[in-house]
Amino acid sequence: MASSRERLASRLGFLLLSAGCAIGLGNVWRFPWITGQYGGAWFVLIYLFFLVAVGLPIMVMEFSVGRASRHNMGRAFHVLEPAGTKWHMFGWFSLVGSYLLMMFYMPVAGWMLAYCFYMGSGRLDLPPDQVGNFFGTMLGDPVGMTFWAALVLLCGFGVCWFGVRRGLERVVKIMMVGLLLIMVGLTLRAVTLDGAGEGLAFYLAPDWSRIEKAGIFNVISAAMNQSFFTLSLGIGAMMIFGSYLGNQRNLTGESLFIVALDTFVALTSGLIIFPACFAFGVQPDSGPGLVFITLPNIFNQMSLGSLWGSLFFVFMSCAALTTVIAVVENIVSYSMDVWGWGRKKSIAVHFVLLALLMMPCILGFNKWSGFTPFGPGSGIMDLEDFIISNNMLPLGSLIILLFCTSRYGWGWKNFLIEADKGEGPKFPRFVRAYLTWVLPFVVLILFIQGYIDKFF
């Protein structure tokens, strides 16, 4: 099966597909408001350090396992594991983790599509005190939210229907190029607003007093979490694209490019949001509502605000949809690799299942809002997010890390041989002790910290 596996047509297709999977709402929604909450520039520097120290090596490992096995995570461990070991028992992480992620990610991506329409049609041209009510009313409408989430569902599976080259590679290339062009336009507009300089200073000028105010441990913990989760590691989403990649380029150089592009999008999102916030006197640490409540108020005050607002939410939608398409392909490929299904059968079955399983998240904001698993203010989406973000992603990454460094797994030597195939910078040998003994401990701390933050 591996020998007849689909291959990507170009290196650019691999890079943009993998970057599209990594670039999502964590970059353009979560990163700006968490940066505002934890003090601006110092947080960014700490985040970049952990991105290289934690996220990058695990990404190289995911790609290596995928390319060496030519399979999804559900089958890859079975192909590469030493005889008599049971690493294949963890293959289900790929399917379950991808499902859990899409169960709440698709509805949130639907919010972005809805705001594209509402901003462009002028329905969000409201007094400042009414935008929050509009957002709440939108979430309270299960029919409307199901419609927008269904559009996301159709986009994700529709692209995957045409296969790797004609579907994923072709569509995501266009979306990623469009995303980057829109970002450049929005950035130029934001930094030329009157008063934008104060926002740039807040974002880019180091100010240790704000670190002390937030608490150094809280800042480090938040930066570590953001750097880890932004790359979509631990559920085989990167592994699947490694399985479609040829041997012409080594995986360290490719991973560096993807991390750099992911970081560019996150940092540029800050260049859009912070100057706009300060130009119109809005607090930059206003939390998750920054995108859906605060920014529409800012666009409403701009000249040609509907245009700039619509472009912003088109940009947000592109970021969300590239992740949806990539993770849907991970789900589809699981049943193709593990159960031997054809692509069309896999798409039909998973389309129906996800259409049903995304409904609890949608209903959690209206019909089922009385279910509060973590106390008042929480909901079904919080539960699903906690299971995937605080459990599946760190534990899946820990498994991949141990599989590639332990002599009882695939092992360090085999990992290096695969990672270094082709042209480009070689994976550094001197980090072996760090990856074998220190990084697993760091990932375990992330897992424990998730429970401390949630329950204590």
Short mmCIF file of C-alpha atoms in Angstrom, two decimals:
data_model
loop_
_atom_site.label_atom_id
_atom_site.label_comp_id
_atom_site.label_asym_id
_atom_site.label_seq_id
_atom_site.Cartn_x
_atom_site.Cartn_y
_atom_site.Cartn_z
CA MET A 1 0.00 0.00 0.00
CA ALA A 2 2.85 2.39 0.85
CA SER A 3 4.44 2.00 -2.59
CA SER A 4 1.24 3.15 -4.35
CA ARG A 5 0.59 5.97 -1.93
CA GLU A 6 -0.33 9.38 -3.31
CA ARG A 7 2.51 11.90 -3.39
CA LEU A 8 2.45 15.66 -3.34
CA ALA A 9 3.33 17.28 -6.66
CA SER A 10 5.78 19.83 -5.28
CA ARG A 11 7.82 20.88 -2.30
CA LEU A 12 5.81 24.11 -2.13
CA GLY A 13 2.63 22.06 -1.83
CA PHE A 14 4.06 20.16 1.16
CA LEU A 15 5.26 23.31 2.89
CA LEU A 16 2.00 25.21 2.44
CA LEU A 17 -0.14 22.21 3.39
CA SER A 18 1.84 21.57 6.57
CA ALA A 19 1.93 25.28 7.39
CA GLY A 20 -1.80 25.50 6.70
CA CYS A 21 -2.39 22.74 9.23
CA ALA A 22 -0.27 24.53 11.83
CA ILE A 23 -1.62 28.00 11.05
CA GLY A 24 -5.07 28.27 12.54
CA LEU A 25 -7.13 30.06 15.11
CA GLY A 26 -4.38 29.54 17.67
CA ASN A 27 -2.23 31.96 15.67
CA VAL A 28 -4.72 34.64 14.69
CA TRP A 29 -7.25 34.44 17.51
CA ARG A 30 -5.54 33.15 20.64
CA PHE A 31 -2.01 34.51 20.16
CA PRO A 32 -2.87 38.25 20.05
CA TRP A 33 -5.14 38.29 23.08
CA ILE A 34 -2.85 36.08 25.18
CA THR A 35 0.07 38.34 24.23
CA GLY A 36 -1.95 41.32 25.40
CA GLN A 37 -2.87 39.54 28.61
CA TYR A 38 0.71 38.52 29.44
CA GLY A 39 2.63 41.66 28.73
CA GLY A 40 3.51 42.04 25.05
CA ALA A 41 7.09 41.80 23.79
CA TRP A 42 8.65 39.76 26.59
CA PHE A 43 5.93 37.16 26.17
CA VAL A 44 6.67 37.01 22.44
CA LEU A 45 10.39 36.39 23.08
CA ILE A 46 9.70 33.64 25.61
CA TYR A 47 7.18 32.12 23.21
CA LEU A 48 9.73 32.04 20.36
CA PHE A 49 12.28 30.31 22.61
CA PHE A 50 9.87 27.51 23.51
CA LEU A 51 8.67 27.24 19.92
CA VAL A 52 12.20 26.20 18.89
CA ALA A 53 13.02 24.21 22.04
CA VAL A 54 9.74 22.27 22.33
CA GLY A 55 7.69 22.39 19.12
CA LEU A 56 10.35 22.14 16.39
CA PRO A 57 11.99 18.80 17.34
CA ILE A 58 8.62 17.08 17.80
CA MET A 59 7.51 18.33 14.38
CA VAL A 60 10.64 16.84 12.77
CA MET A 61 9.86 13.54 14.51
CA GLU A 62 6.25 13.49 13.29
CA PHE A 63 7.36 14.10 9.72
CA SER A 64 10.06 11.42 10.01
CA VAL A 65 7.68 8.72 11.25
CA GLY A 66 5.21 9.60 8.49
CA ARG A 67 7.75 9.57 5.66
CA ALA A 68 9.52 6.41 6.81
CA SER A 69 6.28 4.44 7.19
CA ARG A 70 4.30 6.02 4.30
CA HIS A 71 1.23 5.78 6.53
CA ASN A 72 -1.08 7.67 8.85
CA MET A 73 -0.31 7.54 12.59
CA GLY A 74 -2.89 4.74 12.91
CA ARG A 75 -0.64 2.42 10.88
CA ALA A 76 2.80 4.05 11.11
CA PHE A 77 3.76 2.66 14.54
CA HIS A 78 2.79 -0.83 13.40
CA VAL A 79 5.11 -0.55 10.39
CA LEU A 80 8.13 0.87 12.25
CA GLU A 81 7.95 -0.64 15.76
CA PRO A 82 10.47 -3.32 16.79
CA ALA A 83 9.13 -6.87 16.76
CA GLY A 84 7.24 -7.80 19.92
CA THR A 85 6.53 -4.20 21.03
CA LYS A 86 3.08 -2.62 21.33
CA TRP A 87 3.57 0.94 20.05
CA HIS A 88 0.79 0.34 17.52
CA MET A 89 -1.68 0.41 20.42
CA PHE A 90 -1.35 4.22 20.38
CA GLY A 91 -2.36 4.61 16.75
CA TRP A 92 -5.94 5.46 17.72
CA PHE A 93 -4.70 8.83 19.04
CA SER A 94 -4.78 10.08 15.47
CA LEU A 95 -8.46 9.35 14.83
CA VAL A 96 -9.84 10.23 18.26
CA GLY A 97 -7.74 13.38 18.60
CA SER A 98 -8.68 14.62 15.13
CA TYR A 99 -12.37 14.00 15.81
CA LEU A 100 -12.28 15.81 19.15
CA LEU A 101 -10.51 18.78 17.58
CA MET A 102 -12.99 19.07 14.69
CA MET A 103 -16.03 18.70 16.96
CA PHE A 104 -15.49 22.21 18.30
CA TYR A 105 -13.12 23.67 15.69
CA MET A 106 -15.66 23.42 12.87
CA PRO A 107 -18.33 25.40 14.76
CA VAL A 108 -15.77 28.09 15.66
CA ALA A 109 -14.63 28.24 12.02
CA GLY A 110 -18.32 28.69 11.24
CA TRP A 111 -18.33 31.81 13.44
CA MET A 112 -15.60 33.23 11.20
CA LEU A 113 -17.58 32.54 8.03
CA ALA A 114 -20.67 34.09 9.59
CA TYR A 115 -18.75 37.24 10.49
CA CYS A 116 -17.45 37.49 6.90
CA PHE A 117 -21.07 37.72 5.76
CA TYR A 118 -22.35 39.91 8.58
CA MET A 119 -19.48 42.38 8.33
CA GLY A 120 -19.69 42.60 4.54
CA SER A 121 -23.48 43.00 4.53
CA GLY A 122 -23.39 45.78 7.15
CA ARG A 123 -25.28 43.83 9.81
CA LEU A 124 -22.40 44.39 12.25
CA ASP A 125 -22.53 48.16 11.75
CA LEU A 126 -23.91 48.63 15.27
CA PRO A 127 -23.36 50.90 18.28
CA PRO A 128 -20.45 49.64 20.43
CA ASP A 129 -22.68 48.37 23.24
CA GLN A 130 -24.69 46.19 20.86
CA VAL A 131 -21.96 44.15 19.15
CA GLY A 132 -21.58 41.86 22.18
CA ASN A 133 -25.33 41.25 22.20
CA PHE A 134 -25.20 40.45 18.48
CA PHE A 135 -22.49 37.82 19.08
CA GLY A 136 -24.46 36.28 21.95
CA THR A 137 -27.64 36.18 19.86
CA MET A 138 -25.73 34.52 17.01
CA LEU A 139 -24.46 31.75 19.28
CA GLY A 140 -27.94 31.35 20.74
CA ASP A 141 -29.39 30.40 17.34
CA PRO A 142 -28.77 26.65 16.82
CA VAL A 143 -30.17 26.66 13.28
CA GLY A 144 -27.94 29.50 12.11
CA MET A 145 -24.84 28.06 13.79
CA THR A 146 -25.54 24.64 12.29
CA PHE A 147 -25.75 26.23 8.84
CA TRP A 148 -22.36 27.94 9.12
CA ALA A 149 -20.67 24.89 10.65
CA ALA A 150 -22.16 22.73 7.87
CA LEU A 151 -20.52 25.02 5.29
CA VAL A 152 -17.17 24.40 6.98
CA LEU A 153 -17.88 20.65 7.00
CA LEU A 154 -18.70 20.71 3.27
CA CYS A 155 -15.53 22.71 2.48
CA GLY A 156 -13.30 20.32 4.42
CA PHE A 157 -14.63 17.08 2.99
CA GLY A 158 -15.27 18.58 -0.45
CA VAL A 159 -11.60 19.44 -0.91
CA CYS A 160 -10.46 16.02 0.35
CA TRP A 161 -12.86 14.30 -2.08
CA PHE A 162 -10.55 15.27 -4.97
CA GLY A 163 -7.48 13.67 -3.38
CA VAL A 164 -4.08 14.94 -2.33
CA ARG A 165 -2.85 16.65 -5.51
CA ARG A 166 -6.07 17.81 -7.16
CA GLY A 167 -7.79 18.68 -3.89
CA LEU A 168 -5.65 19.48 -0.86
CA GLU A 169 -2.49 20.70 -2.55
CA ARG A 170 -4.21 22.86 -5.16
CA VAL A 171 -6.81 24.48 -2.86
CA VAL A 172 -4.60 25.07 0.18
CA LYS A 173 -1.90 26.69 -2.01
CA ILE A 174 -4.44 29.27 -3.18
CA MET A 175 -5.86 29.83 0.31
CA MET A 176 -2.44 30.25 1.90
CA VAL A 177 -1.24 32.73 -0.71
CA GLY A 178 -4.51 34.65 -0.34
CA LEU A 179 -4.17 34.61 3.45
CA LEU A 180 -0.66 36.06 3.32
CA LEU A 181 -1.65 38.79 0.84
CA ILE A 182 -4.64 39.84 2.96
CA MET A 183 -2.40 39.94 6.04
CA VAL A 184 0.03 42.29 4.33
CA GLY A 185 -2.81 44.63 3.32
CA LEU A 186 -4.36 44.63 6.80
CA THR A 187 -0.98 45.23 8.43
CA LEU A 188 -0.25 48.24 6.22
CA ARG A 189 -3.66 49.67 7.08
CA ALA A 190 -3.29 49.06 10.83
CA VAL A 191 0.19 50.53 11.26
CA THR A 192 -0.79 53.72 9.39
CA LEU A 193 -3.73 54.50 11.71
CA ASP A 194 -3.42 57.60 13.90
CA GLY A 195 -2.12 56.45 17.27
CA ALA A 196 -0.86 53.10 15.97
CA GLY A 197 2.64 53.81 17.31
CA GLU A 198 1.53 53.29 20.90
CA GLY A 199 0.18 49.85 19.96
CA LEU A 200 3.44 48.93 18.24
CA ALA A 201 5.39 50.00 21.33
CA PHE A 202 3.14 47.89 23.56
CA TYR A 203 3.66 44.89 21.28
CA LEU A 204 7.35 45.20 20.39
CA ALA A 205 9.06 47.18 23.17
CA PRO A 206 10.18 44.95 26.09
CA ASP A 207 8.73 46.07 29.44
CA TRP A 208 9.75 43.86 32.36
CA SER A 209 7.27 45.53 34.73
CA ARG A 210 4.40 43.94 32.82
CA ILE A 211 6.03 40.51 33.26
CA GLU A 212 6.23 41.12 37.00
CA LYS A 213 2.60 42.21 37.08
CA ALA A 214 1.40 39.07 35.28
CA GLY A 215 3.75 36.78 37.23
CA ILE A 216 6.85 35.27 35.66
CA PHE A 217 5.70 31.69 36.18
CA ASN A 218 2.31 32.42 34.58
CA VAL A 219 3.98 34.05 31.58
CA ILE A 220 6.42 31.16 31.06
CA SER A 221 3.62 28.60 31.41
CA ALA A 222 1.38 30.46 28.92
CA ALA A 223 4.23 30.89 26.41
CA MET A 224 5.19 27.22 26.66
CA ASN A 225 1.60 26.12 26.13
CA GLN A 226 1.08 28.46 23.17
CA SER A 227 4.31 27.38 21.47
CA PHE A 228 3.42 23.72 21.92
CA PHE A 229 -0.21 23.76 20.78
CA THR A 230 0.14 26.20 17.87
CA LEU A 231 1.81 23.56 15.66
CA SER A 232 -1.00 20.95 15.90
CA LEU A 233 1.37 18.27 17.19
CA GLY A 234 0.50 14.97 18.83
CA ILE A 235 -2.41 13.62 16.77
CA GLY A 236 -0.56 12.75 13.57
CA ALA A 237 -1.78 15.77 11.59
CA MET A 238 1.82 16.49 10.52
CA MET A 239 2.68 12.81 10.16
CA ILE A 240 0.18 12.35 7.34
CA PHE A 241 1.85 15.05 5.21
CA GLY A 242 5.23 13.49 5.89
CA SER A 243 3.82 10.26 4.41
CA TYR A 244 3.04 12.10 1.15
CA LEU A 245 6.55 13.64 0.90
CA GLY A 246 9.47 12.48 -1.25
CA ASN A 247 13.09 12.12 -0.14
CA GLN A 248 14.56 15.12 -1.99
CA ARG A 249 14.66 17.43 1.05
CA ASN A 250 15.55 16.66 4.65
CA LEU A 251 12.98 17.24 7.35
CA THR A 252 14.83 19.66 9.65
CA GLY A 253 14.99 22.36 6.98
CA GLU A 254 11.35 21.82 5.98
CA SER A 255 10.23 22.01 9.61
CA LEU A 256 12.19 25.23 10.15
CA PHE A 257 10.40 26.83 7.20
CA ILE A 258 6.97 25.74 8.47
CA VAL A 259 7.67 26.99 12.00
CA ALA A 260 8.92 30.29 10.57
CA LEU A 261 5.77 30.73 8.46
CA ASP A 262 3.55 29.80 11.41
CA THR A 263 5.40 32.36 13.55
CA PHE A 264 5.15 35.02 10.85
CA VAL A 265 1.36 34.70 10.78
CA ALA A 266 1.11 34.86 14.58
CA LEU A 267 3.40 37.89 14.88
CA THR A 268 1.74 39.68 11.96
CA SER A 269 -1.67 39.14 13.58
CA GLY A 270 -0.35 41.22 16.47
CA LEU A 271 0.75 43.94 14.05
CA ILE A 272 -2.85 44.10 12.82
CA ILE A 273 -4.64 43.97 16.16
CA PHE A 274 -2.52 46.00 18.63
CA PRO A 275 -2.15 49.19 16.54
CA ALA A 276 -5.90 49.11 15.86
CA CYS A 277 -6.70 48.66 19.54
CA PHE A 278 -4.59 51.62 20.63
CA ALA A 279 -5.70 53.79 17.71
CA PHE A 280 -9.29 53.52 18.92
CA GLY A 281 -8.70 53.37 22.68
CA VAL A 282 -9.49 49.67 23.21
CA GLN A 283 -7.82 47.48 25.84
CA PRO A 284 -5.55 44.92 24.08
CA ASP A 285 -6.03 42.33 26.85
CA SER A 286 -9.79 42.01 26.45
CA GLY A 287 -9.59 38.22 26.13
CA PRO A 288 -11.23 35.83 23.64
CA GLY A 289 -13.91 38.42 22.84
CA LEU A 290 -11.19 40.55 21.22
CA VAL A 291 -11.95 39.16 17.74
CA PHE A 292 -15.73 38.89 17.84
CA ILE A 293 -16.69 41.93 19.94
CA THR A 294 -13.79 44.38 20.21
CA LEU A 295 -12.48 44.31 16.63
CA PRO A 296 -15.87 44.78 14.93
CA ASN A 297 -16.26 47.95 17.02
CA ILE A 298 -12.86 49.12 15.76
CA PHE A 299 -13.73 48.41 12.13
CA ASN A 300 -17.02 50.28 12.55
CA GLN A 301 -15.03 53.40 13.43
CA MET A 302 -12.69 53.19 10.41
CA SER A 303 -13.28 54.70 7.02
CA LEU A 304 -14.20 51.80 4.70
CA GLY A 305 -14.61 49.76 7.88
CA SER A 306 -16.88 47.16 6.28
CA LEU A 307 -14.21 46.46 3.64
CA TRP A 308 -11.37 46.11 6.13
CA GLY A 309 -13.54 44.13 8.54
CA SER A 310 -14.66 41.75 5.80
CA LEU A 311 -11.04 41.22 4.69
CA PHE A 312 -10.01 40.52 8.27
CA PHE A 313 -12.63 37.80 8.71
CA VAL A 314 -11.85 36.35 5.28
CA PHE A 315 -8.27 36.09 6.53
CA MET A 316 -9.48 34.44 9.77
CA SER A 317 -11.66 32.04 7.80
CA CYS A 318 -8.77 31.04 5.52
CA ALA A 319 -6.61 30.30 8.56
CA ALA A 320 -9.36 28.17 10.09
CA LEU A 321 -10.28 26.32 6.89
CA THR A 322 -6.71 25.31 6.04
CA THR A 323 -6.53 23.58 9.44
CA VAL A 324 -9.94 21.95 8.91
CA ILE A 325 -8.92 20.59 5.49
CA ALA A 326 -5.64 19.21 6.85
CA VAL A 327 -7.22 17.48 9.87
CA VAL A 328 -10.09 16.07 7.77
CA GLU A 329 -7.45 14.50 5.49
CA ASN A 330 -5.87 12.97 8.59
CA ILE A 331 -9.24 11.42 9.52
CA VAL A 332 -9.91 10.16 5.99
CA SER A 333 -6.41 8.69 5.62
CA TYR A 334 -6.79 6.79 8.92
CA SER A 335 -9.64 4.65 7.61
CA MET A 336 -7.82 4.21 4.28
CA ASP A 337 -4.59 3.02 5.95
CA VAL A 338 -5.96 1.07 8.91
CA TRP A 339 -9.25 -0.33 7.60
CA GLY A 340 -8.49 -0.43 3.89
CA TRP A 341 -11.43 1.77 2.87
CA GLY A 342 -11.46 3.75 -0.35
CA ARG A 343 -11.30 7.55 -0.23
CA LYS A 344 -14.95 8.06 -1.19
CA LYS A 345 -16.28 5.59 1.38
CA SER A 346 -14.07 7.17 4.07
CA ILE A 347 -15.34 10.65 3.24
CA ALA A 348 -19.01 9.58 3.23
CA VAL A 349 -18.83 7.83 6.62
CA HIS A 350 -16.78 10.48 8.40
CA PHE A 351 -18.88 13.30 6.93
CA VAL A 352 -22.01 11.88 8.57
CA LEU A 353 -20.28 11.14 11.87
CA LEU A 354 -18.74 14.60 12.18
CA ALA A 355 -22.01 16.26 11.17
CA LEU A 356 -23.58 14.57 14.21
CA LEU A 357 -20.67 14.93 16.62
CA MET A 358 -20.19 18.68 16.12
CA MET A 359 -23.77 19.31 17.26
CA PRO A 360 -23.09 19.10 21.05
CA CYS A 361 -20.68 22.07 20.76
CA ILE A 362 -23.27 24.10 18.82
CA LEU A 363 -26.07 23.20 21.24
CA GLY A 364 -23.81 23.91 24.21
CA PHE A 365 -24.32 27.65 23.58
CA ASN A 366 -28.14 27.44 23.54
CA LYS A 367 -30.27 24.32 24.10
CA TRP A 368 -27.72 22.55 26.28
CA SER A 369 -26.19 25.63 27.92
CA GLY A 370 -27.18 24.29 31.34
CA PHE A 371 -24.43 21.68 31.11
CA THR A 372 -21.41 23.29 32.80
CA PRO A 373 -18.76 20.58 33.35
CA PHE A 374 -16.19 22.92 34.92
CA GLY A 375 -18.60 25.18 36.78
CA PRO A 376 -20.43 28.39 35.84
CA GLY A 377 -19.29 29.92 32.56
CA SER A 378 -17.98 26.66 31.11
CA GLY A 379 -19.71 24.54 28.48
CA ILE A 380 -19.43 21.60 26.14
CA MET A 381 -16.82 23.35 24.01
CA ASP A 382 -14.63 23.85 27.09
CA LEU A 383 -14.85 20.14 27.85
CA GLU A 384 -13.94 19.12 24.31
CA ASP A 385 -11.11 21.66 24.19
CA PHE A 386 -9.76 20.41 27.52
CA ILE A 387 -9.74 16.77 26.38
CA ILE A 388 -7.84 17.52 23.18
CA SER A 389 -5.60 20.44 24.22
CA ASN A 390 -4.67 19.30 27.72
CA ASN A 391 -4.68 15.54 27.20
CA MET A 392 -4.50 14.23 23.62
CA LEU A 393 -1.97 16.71 22.21
CA PRO A 394 0.66 16.51 25.01
CA LEU A 395 0.28 12.75 25.51
CA GLY A 396 0.40 12.09 21.76
CA SER A 397 3.52 14.24 21.45
CA LEU A 398 5.12 12.40 24.37
CA ILE A 399 4.46 9.06 22.67
CA ILE A 400 6.02 10.28 19.39
CA LEU A 401 9.00 11.71 21.29
CA LEU A 402 9.66 8.46 23.16
CA PHE A 403 9.13 6.37 20.02
CA CYS A 404 11.87 8.31 18.21
CA THR A 405 14.42 8.44 21.06
CA SER A 406 13.99 5.16 22.97
CA ARG A 407 15.90 2.01 22.07
CA TYR A 408 12.68 0.15 22.80
CA GLY A 409 10.94 2.12 20.05
CA TRP A 410 11.96 3.14 16.53
CA GLY A 411 15.09 4.61 18.06
CA TRP A 412 17.43 7.58 17.69
CA LYS A 413 19.53 6.08 14.87
CA ASN A 414 16.55 5.29 12.63
CA PHE A 415 15.03 8.69 13.32
CA LEU A 416 18.23 10.50 12.32
CA ILE A 417 18.62 8.50 9.10
CA GLU A 418 15.09 9.43 8.01
CA ALA A 419 15.23 13.06 9.17
CA ASP A 420 18.51 13.66 7.28
CA LYS A 421 17.49 12.17 3.91
CA GLY A 422 17.82 14.73 1.13
CA GLU A 423 19.24 18.24 0.89
CA GLY A 424 19.20 20.77 3.72
CA PRO A 425 20.51 21.26 7.27
CA LYS A 426 21.06 18.07 9.26
CA PHE A 427 19.31 17.42 12.56
CA PRO A 428 21.73 18.38 15.40
CA ARG A 429 23.23 15.34 17.13
CA PHE A 430 24.19 17.22 20.29
CA VAL A 431 20.54 17.57 21.41
CA ARG A 432 20.09 13.82 21.92
CA ALA A 433 20.37 13.98 25.71
CA TYR A 434 17.96 16.93 25.84
CA LEU A 435 15.39 15.16 23.66
CA THR A 436 15.75 11.85 25.50
CA TRP A 437 15.66 13.05 29.10
CA VAL A 438 14.64 16.72 29.35
CA LEU A 439 11.95 17.28 26.71
CA PRO A 440 9.74 14.35 27.82
CA PHE A 441 9.79 15.88 31.30
CA VAL A 442 8.83 19.30 29.86
CA VAL A 443 5.89 17.78 27.94
CA LEU A 444 4.81 15.96 31.10
CA ILE A 445 4.88 19.28 32.96
CA LEU A 446 2.62 20.77 30.28
CA PHE A 447 0.19 17.91 30.81
CA ILE A 448 0.15 18.36 34.59
CA GLN A 449 0.00 22.15 34.30
CA GLY A 450 -3.16 21.81 32.21
CA TYR A 451 -4.91 20.08 35.11
CA ILE A 452 -3.57 22.60 37.65
CA ASP A 453 -4.85 25.53 35.57
CA LYS A 454 -8.24 23.90 35.05
CA PHE A 455 -9.01 22.61 38.53
CA PHE A 456 -6.84 24.58 40.97
#
